């Protein structure tokens, strides 16, 4: 800062504190020699002794130059570090790295075992093929285990297929999927209407998640589309919670819009799910899916794939056999993702009448 001198003299600049050079006379500061032969000035002999006692041998604590008025910051500078110390640190790093690898292996083994349990409950694609020969399943989990699942069974000469997206993905989603599957199976024991099945499944999920210890109970659940194929009467019965159902007929797409609420605790969980009944014809293809495919980011601009593009892709390839349609979907998804990360589990099922 500048100030005027007395008697109208010219302004003069205040002298700044000294940062280099020998100490002023009368101060209790002593130099500390560095290997280069230069000196670094510490605050006082007492502070120097305290700092030396606290740091490892062979280390020098050097003050960094700073603007005036700021607090002094210190950094460690290894000068003359003994080779024995470096060796000991290398051994410690190797031991910790080995321990981390062992822990990672244990976690991966547990996840793979969880995958075996999940796959034992989810029907195999061969089992679905026996029920509905002209069908395909594109199933691509984000992680080893998945929150998405599909479920199929035969009951009273009708075929039931459900495509569901549990809350979360990975291990939490997989655990939630087990609860959702058992709730579905419990409902179908005494119900045949898909809307009533989803209503009963929702009550079971809410009741079981109340035991989580929270005041409101768990708000988890699933998005689900449940389709009943009545091939004798050439009809479909559909109930859908957030998951769409599309029917492609002669290169035209018919959309059965879902109810905008999940199978679980929700503001609208007292409302009944809607039952849709439509007639089907030979050659129709019924698709149902989770949101993983249309919501995936990718392409040149890193945008979502979007439902519109997926509909066009399915309609354009609806003349192909179902297995070839699966290959087209897999190639399109892989090319779209590119170098980006898959953000969610992907499940899409197609059935040709």
GROMACS .gro file of C-alpha atoms in nm:
model
  353
    1UNK     CA    1   0.000   0.000   0.000
    2UNK     CA    2   0.109   0.362  -0.063
    3UNK     CA    3   0.098   0.652   0.174
    4UNK     CA    4   0.208   1.015   0.146
    5UNK     CA    5   0.506   1.137   0.341
    6UNK     CA    6   0.498   1.442   0.567
    7UNK     CA    7   0.529   1.789   0.427
    8UNK     CA    8   0.392   1.695   0.085
    9UNK     CA    9   0.677   1.467   0.006
   10UNK     CA   10   0.643   1.202  -0.259
   11UNK     CA   11   0.468   0.879  -0.169
   12UNK     CA   12   0.680   0.592  -0.054
   13UNK     CA   13   0.617   0.216  -0.052
   14UNK     CA   14   0.610   0.027   0.276
   15UNK     CA   15   0.891  -0.221   0.309
   16UNK     CA   16   0.783  -0.582   0.276
   17UNK     CA   17   0.888  -0.864   0.505
   18UNK     CA   18   1.208  -1.039   0.424
   19UNK     CA   19   1.177  -1.391   0.279
   20UNK     CA   20   1.539  -1.463   0.189
   21UNK     CA   21   1.887  -1.390   0.314
   22UNK     CA   22   2.040  -1.419   0.659
   23UNK     CA   23   1.830  -1.353   0.969
   24UNK     CA   24   1.817  -1.008   1.125
   25UNK     CA   25   2.031  -0.949   1.428
   26UNK     CA   26   1.868  -1.053   1.753
   27UNK     CA   27   1.629  -1.313   1.610
   28UNK     CA   28   1.634  -1.674   1.728
   29UNK     CA   29   1.627  -1.831   1.380
   30UNK     CA   30   1.893  -2.062   1.249
   31UNK     CA   31   1.963  -2.200   0.898
   32UNK     CA   32   1.904  -2.563   0.802
   33UNK     CA   33   2.150  -2.694   0.546
   34UNK     CA   34   2.027  -2.875   0.236
   35UNK     CA   35   2.237  -3.115   0.024
   36UNK     CA   36   2.257  -2.853  -0.250
   37UNK     CA   37   2.448  -2.624  -0.015
   38UNK     CA   38   2.169  -2.365   0.009
   39UNK     CA   39   2.002  -2.273   0.335
   40UNK     CA   40   1.637  -2.278   0.435
   41UNK     CA   41   1.537  -2.059   0.730
   42UNK     CA   42   1.300  -2.208   0.988
   43UNK     CA   43   1.116  -2.007   1.246
   44UNK     CA   44   1.306  -2.081   1.563
   45UNK     CA   45   1.528  -2.338   1.722
   46UNK     CA   46   1.248  -2.456   1.953
   47UNK     CA   47   1.008  -2.506   1.663
   48UNK     CA   48   1.282  -2.672   1.463
   49UNK     CA   49   1.343  -2.926   1.740
   50UNK     CA   50   0.972  -3.000   1.772
   51UNK     CA   51   0.933  -3.053   1.398
   52UNK     CA   52   1.244  -3.272   1.380
   53UNK     CA   53   1.115  -3.496   1.659
   54UNK     CA   54   0.780  -3.545   1.480
   55UNK     CA   55   0.905  -3.631   1.129
   56UNK     CA   56   1.079  -3.951   1.009
   57UNK     CA   57   1.453  -3.953   0.978
   58UNK     CA   58   1.590  -3.835   0.649
   59UNK     CA   59   1.295  -3.601   0.581
   60UNK     CA   60   1.325  -3.224   0.552
   61UNK     CA   61   1.030  -2.996   0.603
   62UNK     CA   62   1.064  -2.695   0.376
   63UNK     CA   63   0.843  -2.387   0.386
   64UNK     CA   64   0.689  -2.285   0.053
   65UNK     CA   65   0.712  -1.924  -0.052
   66UNK     CA   66   0.381  -1.748   0.001
   67UNK     CA   67   0.230  -1.404  -0.048
   68UNK     CA   68   0.235  -1.181   0.253
   69UNK     CA   69  -0.058  -1.220   0.490
   70UNK     CA   70  -0.134  -1.585   0.416
   71UNK     CA   71  -0.079  -1.872   0.650
   72UNK     CA   72   0.241  -2.067   0.604
   73UNK     CA   73   0.195  -2.404   0.437
   74UNK     CA   74   0.442  -2.688   0.467
   75UNK     CA   75   0.524  -2.975   0.239
   76UNK     CA   76   0.730  -3.286   0.285
   77UNK     CA   77   1.037  -3.323   0.072
   78UNK     CA   78   1.225  -3.651   0.083
   79UNK     CA   79   1.593  -3.582   0.089
   80UNK     CA   80   1.837  -3.854   0.165
   81UNK     CA   81   1.564  -4.115   0.240
   82UNK     CA   82   1.729  -4.440   0.349
   83UNK     CA   83   1.698  -4.732   0.108
   84UNK     CA   84   1.577  -4.952   0.396
   85UNK     CA   85   1.274  -4.725   0.443
   86UNK     CA   86   1.193  -4.738   0.072
   87UNK     CA   87   1.217  -5.118   0.078
   88UNK     CA   88   0.986  -5.143   0.380
   89UNK     CA   89   0.729  -4.921   0.212
   90UNK     CA   90   0.742  -5.132  -0.104
   91UNK     CA   91   0.676  -5.446   0.100
   92UNK     CA   92   0.376  -5.281   0.269
   93UNK     CA   93   0.231  -5.174  -0.068
   94UNK     CA   94   0.267  -5.528  -0.207
   95UNK     CA   95   0.099  -5.680   0.098
   96UNK     CA   96  -0.193  -5.438   0.081
   97UNK     CA   97  -0.234  -5.497  -0.293
   98UNK     CA   98  -0.245  -5.872  -0.238
   99UNK     CA   99  -0.505  -5.829   0.039
  100UNK     CA  100  -0.724  -5.612  -0.187
  101UNK     CA  101  -0.706  -5.868  -0.468
  102UNK     CA  102  -0.806  -6.142  -0.227
  103UNK     CA  103  -1.103  -5.939  -0.105
  104UNK     CA  104  -1.208  -5.863  -0.462
  105UNK     CA  105  -1.193  -6.234  -0.548
  106UNK     CA  106  -1.413  -6.319  -0.250
  107UNK     CA  107  -1.671  -6.057  -0.352
  108UNK     CA  108  -1.677  -6.180  -0.714
  109UNK     CA  109  -1.718  -6.540  -0.600
  110UNK     CA  110  -2.016  -6.436  -0.386
  111UNK     CA  111  -2.177  -6.247  -0.677
  112UNK     CA  112  -2.131  -6.544  -0.912
  113UNK     CA  113  -2.294  -6.771  -0.656
  114UNK     CA  114  -2.582  -6.522  -0.630
  115UNK     CA  115  -2.613  -6.544  -1.011
  116UNK     CA  116  -2.655  -6.922  -0.987
  117UNK     CA  117  -2.936  -6.875  -0.736
  118UNK     CA  118  -3.109  -6.614  -0.953
  119UNK     CA  119  -3.082  -6.827  -1.269
  120UNK     CA  120  -3.232  -7.125  -1.085
  121UNK     CA  121  -3.552  -6.921  -1.032
  122UNK     CA  122  -3.570  -6.747  -1.371
  123UNK     CA  123  -3.692  -6.987  -1.644
  124UNK     CA  124  -3.441  -7.078  -1.909
  125UNK     CA  125  -3.486  -6.959  -2.266
  126UNK     CA  126  -3.520  -7.324  -2.372
  127UNK     CA  127  -3.815  -7.360  -2.135
  128UNK     CA  128  -3.982  -7.055  -2.289
  129UNK     CA  129  -3.918  -7.202  -2.634
  130UNK     CA  130  -4.106  -7.518  -2.537
  131UNK     CA  131  -4.407  -7.311  -2.432
  132UNK     CA  132  -4.390  -7.065  -2.722
  133UNK     CA  133  -4.168  -7.200  -3.003
  134UNK     CA  134  -4.167  -6.877  -3.207
  135UNK     CA  135  -4.018  -6.655  -2.939
  136UNK     CA  136  -3.693  -6.479  -2.862
  137UNK     CA  137  -3.548  -6.326  -2.545
  138UNK     CA  138  -3.285  -6.052  -2.553
  139UNK     CA  139  -3.153  -6.039  -2.198
  140UNK     CA  140  -2.843  -5.831  -2.117
  141UNK     CA  141  -2.775  -5.747  -1.750
  142UNK     CA  142  -2.568  -5.441  -1.668
  143UNK     CA  143  -2.371  -5.633  -1.406
  144UNK     CA  144  -2.326  -6.003  -1.338
  145UNK     CA  145  -2.661  -6.026  -1.161
  146UNK     CA  146  -2.964  -5.830  -1.270
  147UNK     CA  147  -3.267  -5.644  -1.142
  148UNK     CA  148  -3.448  -5.725  -1.467
  149UNK     CA  149  -3.605  -6.066  -1.498
  150UNK     CA  150  -3.854  -6.251  -1.713
  151UNK     CA  151  -4.095  -6.512  -1.590
  152UNK     CA  152  -4.304  -6.767  -1.781
  153UNK     CA  153  -4.539  -7.048  -1.693
  154UNK     CA  154  -4.835  -7.246  -1.824
  155UNK     CA  155  -5.162  -7.242  -1.632
  156UNK     CA  156  -5.501  -7.379  -1.738
  157UNK     CA  157  -5.403  -7.410  -2.107
  158UNK     CA  158  -5.285  -7.047  -2.112
  159UNK     CA  159  -4.930  -6.916  -2.130
  160UNK     CA  160  -4.817  -6.642  -1.893
  161UNK     CA  161  -4.516  -6.423  -1.965
  162UNK     CA  162  -4.397  -6.137  -1.745
  163UNK     CA  163  -4.112  -5.894  -1.811
  164UNK     CA  164  -4.015  -5.702  -1.500
  165UNK     CA  165  -3.768  -5.437  -1.392
  166UNK     CA  166  -3.699  -5.448  -1.018
  167UNK     CA  167  -3.588  -5.145  -0.823
  168UNK     CA  168  -3.212  -5.107  -0.866
  169UNK     CA  169  -2.967  -5.328  -1.051
  170UNK     CA  170  -2.673  -5.544  -0.956
  171UNK     CA  171  -2.689  -5.724  -0.623
  172UNK     CA  172  -2.969  -5.508  -0.467
  173UNK     CA  173  -3.179  -5.546  -0.782
  174UNK     CA  174  -3.120  -5.922  -0.790
  175UNK     CA  175  -3.233  -5.962  -0.430
  176UNK     CA  176  -3.542  -5.753  -0.505
  177UNK     CA  177  -3.614  -5.969  -0.810
  178UNK     CA  178  -3.633  -6.280  -0.590
  179UNK     CA  179  -3.900  -6.114  -0.377
  180UNK     CA  180  -4.092  -6.008  -0.689
  181UNK     CA  181  -4.080  -6.354  -0.848
  182UNK     CA  182  -4.206  -6.530  -0.535
  183UNK     CA  183  -4.484  -6.271  -0.503
  184UNK     CA  184  -4.591  -6.333  -0.863
  185UNK     CA  185  -4.590  -6.708  -0.816
  186UNK     CA  186  -4.799  -6.677  -0.500
  187UNK     CA  187  -5.061  -6.466  -0.682
  188UNK     CA  188  -5.097  -6.700  -0.980
  189UNK     CA  189  -5.178  -6.995  -0.753
  190UNK     CA  190  -5.540  -6.879  -0.724
  191UNK     CA  191  -5.579  -6.601  -0.983
  192UNK     CA  192  -5.589  -6.600  -1.365
  193UNK     CA  193  -5.671  -6.239  -1.452
  194UNK     CA  194  -5.341  -6.054  -1.512
  195UNK     CA  195  -5.469  -5.727  -1.359
  196UNK     CA  196  -5.579  -5.909  -1.044
  197UNK     CA  197  -5.245  -6.089  -1.034
  198UNK     CA  198  -5.059  -5.756  -1.034
  199UNK     CA  199  -5.293  -5.615  -0.769
  200UNK     CA  200  -5.231  -5.914  -0.543
  201UNK     CA  201  -4.856  -5.905  -0.612
  202UNK     CA  202  -4.844  -5.538  -0.514
  203UNK     CA  203  -5.013  -5.608  -0.180
  204UNK     CA  204  -4.769  -5.890  -0.106
  205UNK     CA  205  -4.464  -5.677  -0.189
  206UNK     CA  206  -4.586  -5.384   0.024
  207UNK     CA  207  -4.664  -5.614   0.317
  208UNK     CA  208  -4.323  -5.782   0.306
  209UNK     CA  209  -4.128  -5.458   0.272
  210UNK     CA  210  -4.301  -5.308   0.576
  211UNK     CA  211  -4.066  -5.520   0.785
  212UNK     CA  212  -3.758  -5.322   0.682
  213UNK     CA  213  -3.774  -5.115   1.000
  214UNK     CA  214  -3.854  -4.779   0.841
  215UNK     CA  215  -4.157  -4.572   0.943
  216UNK     CA  216  -4.321  -4.575   0.599
  217UNK     CA  217  -4.206  -4.917   0.486
  218UNK     CA  218  -4.005  -4.990   0.175
  219UNK     CA  219  -4.103  -4.808  -0.143
  220UNK     CA  220  -3.933  -5.059  -0.368
  221UNK     CA  221  -4.106  -5.286  -0.614
  222UNK     CA  222  -4.098  -5.335  -0.989
  223UNK     CA  223  -4.223  -5.224  -1.327
  224UNK     CA  224  -4.397  -5.517  -1.490
  225UNK     CA  225  -4.590  -5.622  -1.798
  226UNK     CA  226  -4.787  -5.945  -1.764
  227UNK     CA  227  -4.932  -6.108  -2.077
  228UNK     CA  228  -5.168  -6.406  -2.090
  229UNK     CA  229  -5.175  -6.587  -2.425
  230UNK     CA  230  -5.513  -6.753  -2.485
  231UNK     CA  231  -5.427  -6.924  -2.811
  232UNK     CA  232  -5.753  -7.119  -2.831
  233UNK     CA  233  -5.962  -6.802  -2.841
  234UNK     CA  234  -5.689  -6.600  -3.017
  235UNK     CA  235  -5.682  -6.337  -2.746
  236UNK     CA  236  -5.432  -6.152  -2.533
  237UNK     CA  237  -5.498  -6.034  -2.181
  238UNK     CA  238  -5.252  -5.770  -2.066
  239UNK     CA  239  -5.183  -5.578  -1.748
  240UNK     CA  240  -4.887  -5.343  -1.750
  241UNK     CA  241  -4.718  -5.128  -1.487
  242UNK     CA  242  -4.486  -4.877  -1.659
  243UNK     CA  243  -4.366  -5.141  -1.910
  244UNK     CA  244  -4.518  -5.111  -2.260
  245UNK     CA  245  -4.654  -5.389  -2.482
  246UNK     CA  246  -4.632  -5.356  -2.861
  247UNK     CA  247  -4.805  -5.569  -3.124
  248UNK     CA  248  -4.668  -5.559  -3.479
  249UNK     CA  249  -4.924  -5.659  -3.740
  250UNK     CA  250  -4.843  -5.636  -4.111
  251UNK     CA  251  -4.573  -5.372  -4.058
  252UNK     CA  252  -4.795  -5.163  -3.832
  253UNK     CA  253  -4.743  -5.122  -3.460
  254UNK     CA  254  -5.022  -5.130  -3.202
  255UNK     CA  255  -4.923  -4.996  -2.859
  256UNK     CA  256  -5.088  -5.103  -2.536
  257UNK     CA  257  -5.000  -4.825  -2.297
  258UNK     CA  258  -4.920  -4.920  -1.938
  259UNK     CA  259  -5.053  -4.779  -1.614
  260UNK     CA  260  -4.821  -4.508  -1.485
  261UNK     CA  261  -4.756  -4.671  -1.150
  262UNK     CA  262  -4.527  -4.950  -1.030
  263UNK     CA  263  -4.607  -5.279  -0.861
  264UNK     CA  264  -4.519  -5.156  -0.513
  265UNK     CA  265  -4.577  -4.872  -0.272
  266UNK     CA  266  -4.686  -4.558  -0.457
  267UNK     CA  267  -4.920  -4.260  -0.432
  268UNK     CA  268  -5.165  -4.453  -0.650
  269UNK     CA  269  -5.123  -4.794  -0.491
  270UNK     CA  270  -5.496  -4.806  -0.403
  271UNK     CA  271  -5.593  -4.796  -0.772
  272UNK     CA  272  -5.652  -5.119  -0.963
  273UNK     CA  273  -5.443  -5.208  -1.264
  274UNK     CA  274  -5.614  -5.192  -1.603
  275UNK     CA  275  -5.700  -5.509  -1.793
  276UNK     CA  276  -5.651  -5.490  -2.171
  277UNK     CA  277  -5.802  -5.757  -2.396
  278UNK     CA  278  -5.719  -5.762  -2.767
  279UNK     CA  279  -5.776  -6.010  -3.047
  280UNK     CA  280  -5.471  -6.147  -3.222
  281UNK     CA  281  -5.412  -6.299  -3.564
  282UNK     CA  282  -5.167  -6.547  -3.700
  283UNK     CA  283  -4.843  -6.370  -3.786
  284UNK     CA  284  -4.877  -6.104  -3.517
  285UNK     CA  285  -4.566  -6.041  -3.307
  286UNK     CA  286  -4.604  -5.935  -2.946
  287UNK     CA  287  -4.312  -5.743  -2.788
  288UNK     CA  288  -4.269  -5.635  -2.429
  289UNK     CA  289  -3.964  -5.482  -2.266
  290UNK     CA  290  -3.809  -5.288  -1.981
  291UNK     CA  291  -3.674  -4.934  -2.014
  292UNK     CA  292  -3.307  -5.036  -2.041
  293UNK     CA  293  -3.290  -5.046  -2.422
  294UNK     CA  294  -3.465  -4.716  -2.511
  295UNK     CA  295  -3.297  -4.527  -2.224
  296UNK     CA  296  -2.943  -4.630  -2.318
  297UNK     CA  297  -2.708  -4.345  -2.408
  298UNK     CA  298  -2.489  -4.379  -2.713
  299UNK     CA  299  -2.448  -4.292  -3.078
  300UNK     CA  300  -2.240  -4.006  -3.213
  301UNK     CA  301  -2.404  -3.748  -2.986
  302UNK     CA  302  -2.433  -3.962  -2.673
  303UNK     CA  303  -2.813  -3.941  -2.661
  304UNK     CA  304  -3.079  -4.196  -2.564
  305UNK     CA  305  -3.182  -4.461  -2.812
  306UNK     CA  306  -3.551  -4.368  -2.754
  307UNK     CA  307  -3.866  -4.580  -2.790
  308UNK     CA  308  -3.943  -4.432  -3.132
  309UNK     CA  309  -3.620  -4.568  -3.284
  310UNK     CA  310  -3.672  -4.905  -3.118
  311UNK     CA  311  -4.024  -4.931  -3.259
  312UNK     CA  312  -3.894  -4.854  -3.608
  313UNK     CA  313  -3.621  -5.114  -3.568
  314UNK     CA  314  -3.868  -5.384  -3.463
  315UNK     CA  315  -4.116  -5.304  -3.740
  316UNK     CA  316  -3.842  -5.298  -4.006
  317UNK     CA  317  -3.718  -5.645  -3.905
  318UNK     CA  318  -4.051  -5.807  -3.815
  319UNK     CA  319  -4.034  -6.031  -4.128
  320UNK     CA  320  -3.718  -6.203  -4.002
  321UNK     CA  321  -3.726  -6.522  -3.794
  322UNK     CA  322  -3.728  -6.454  -3.422
  323UNK     CA  323  -3.370  -6.574  -3.365
  324UNK     CA  324  -3.243  -6.341  -3.637
  325UNK     CA  325  -3.439  -6.053  -3.484
  326UNK     CA  326  -3.253  -6.117  -3.159
  327UNK     CA  327  -2.920  -6.091  -3.341
  328UNK     CA  328  -3.028  -5.763  -3.500
  329UNK     CA  329  -3.124  -5.620  -3.160
  330UNK     CA  330  -2.797  -5.732  -3.001
  331UNK     CA  331  -2.590  -5.578  -3.282
  332UNK     CA  332  -2.788  -5.253  -3.276
  333UNK     CA  333  -2.750  -5.219  -2.899
  334UNK     CA  334  -2.377  -5.294  -2.902
  335UNK     CA  335  -2.312  -5.047  -3.181
  336UNK     CA  336  -2.520  -4.782  -3.007
  337UNK     CA  337  -2.337  -4.814  -2.674
  338UNK     CA  338  -1.995  -4.805  -2.837
  339UNK     CA  339  -1.732  -4.696  -2.587
  340UNK     CA  340  -1.988  -4.575  -2.333
  341UNK     CA  341  -2.108  -4.767  -2.030
  342UNK     CA  342  -2.431  -4.965  -2.021
  343UNK     CA  343  -2.649  -4.777  -1.773
  344UNK     CA  344  -2.920  -5.033  -1.694
  345UNK     CA  345  -3.029  -5.393  -1.738
  346UNK     CA  346  -3.192  -5.472  -2.072
  347UNK     CA  347  -3.474  -5.722  -2.133
  348UNK     CA  348  -3.689  -5.756  -2.444
  349UNK     CA  349  -3.912  -6.051  -2.535
  350UNK     CA  350  -4.086  -6.113  -2.866
  351UNK     CA  351  -4.346  -6.383  -2.939
  352UNK     CA  352  -4.483  -6.459  -3.283
  353UNK     CA  353  -4.836  -6.598  -3.300
   0.00000   0.00000   0.00000
